[in-house]
Amino acid sequence: MPSNRPDVAPEVKRQEIRSAARSLFFSEGFDKTSVARIARAAGVTPNTLYWYYAGKEQLFAAVVEELTALFFMGLENRDPQEPVRETLAWVIEAMDAAQPLIVTLHEKARTSDAIAAVHERFHTEVATLIGERLRARGVDEARMPAIIHIVSFSVEGLLMHELAPAERQAVIDEMAARLFV
Amino acid sequence: MPSNRPDVAPEVKRQEIRSAARSLFFSEGFDKTSVARIARAAGVTPNTLYWYYAGKEQLFAAVVEELTALFFMGLENRDPQEPVRETLAWVIEAMDAAQPLIVTLHEKARTSDAIAAVHERFHTEVATLIGERLRARGVDEARMPAIIHIVSFSVEGLLMHELAPAERQAVIDEMAARLFV
DNA sequence: ACCTGAACACCGTTCAAGT
DNA sequence: ACCTGAACACCGTTCAAGT
């Protein structure tokens, strides 16, 4: 057995660690996932993980960053003309699986700079996209920042609380009807 | 030095532990507050704490329960006729100090039954109160559940994200103008 | 540059023993 | 019923040593 494995490219191993972490964070949550468990799932020892990532929180930040990049790619590829309620429904569906991560994101953003930065960037990008939709529909420019907050808070709320599908849809409809006008 | 202190009434000591926990949860956050530190602040040993509370999470649930009871007392004592924006501003202000606890509440609600119950109860009571205000203003009954969700999600959002006072006020105004009609 | 075995300080919780 | 000292299993992280 080799004591180290330089046969595997470092970028690949970074990815393996990140994937193992994502999978476990999803299924078990951040707190209940130990660094040892992530390392085992990635086929390395715990201390090797620290060569690739500065710590558990930075690894979490990297996972979130990867997911948000994917999310924005999907969102930007959608037709900007589509009805608001359809876009919102897609957003909720796309982020639904990440529910436990979103809660953790807010928790850790309070104490970790790395995570606060990811969180901040996400809100900024979402705000820009909602802003474009509002502007296209002729919403009063001065009121837009407040409306953007209400929309993104409501989306976050939908993701953080278990609602029945019909209730969820009703919230989306009400947002489309009352806020995007 | 007495090995135990039956001189202090058990209800008092329970309260001492709860107060110490609340204070530390506020200033340090749930994760960074160790049981040992709570015990020290309350003047007991860690294992004594376990005689009064089943664990750290149950203690957290008790703290949240105490705070929500206070919050609802304050809220119910307000004039139901007052403008919506004033009530909302009061709500935000009253809960602002509890910001870190609110994030933790959502995090732990996913895995702890005790905390999920407190969280659930809070949302139900808030929904009832918002519902009364909406009904008084003649809002369409069928649309009320969705609007209630948007309002409570937005309040939660305001509490979980640092907004400048003016932005915060703008969000409140927009809610009053667009949702309570 | 990359990886390991072994250790470190700390955590929430438990338990046998006391009064 | 109430409280303690001492221990338990586990945690994230570090470090000296290897290749």
mmCIF file of C-alpha atoms (C1' of nucleotides) in Angstrom, chain A residues 3 13 45 47-48 51-52, chain C residues 1-7:
data_model
loop_
_atom_site.group_PDB
_atom_site.id
_atom_site.type_symbol
_atom_site.label_atom_id
_atom_site.label_comp_id
_atom_site.label_asym_id
_atom_site.label_seq_id
_atom_site.Cartn_x
_atom_site.Cartn_y
_atom_site.Cartn_z
ATOM 1 C CA SER A 3 1.747 5.930 1.755
ATOM 2 C CA LYS A 13 -8.910 14.650 -5.255
ATOM 3 C CA THR A 45 -7.338 10.375 6.046
ATOM 4 C CA ASN A 47 -5.505 15.218 8.043
ATOM 5 C CA THR A 48 -5.136 14.909 4.264
ATOM 6 C CA TRP A 51 -4.091 19.832 3.060
ATOM 7 C CA TYR A 52 -6.818 20.625 0.509
ATOM 8 C "C1'" DA C 1 4.088 18.657 -2.973
ATOM 9 C "C1'" DC C 2 1.480 15.349 -0.773
ATOM 10 C "C1'" DC C 3 0.168 12.002 2.855
ATOM 11 C "C1'" DT C 4 0.255 9.475 7.325
ATOM 12 C "C1'" DG C 5 -0.096 7.840 12.518
ATOM 13 C "C1'" DA C 6 -0.458 9.676 16.575
ATOM 14 C "C1'" DA C 7 -1.557 13.081 19.471
#
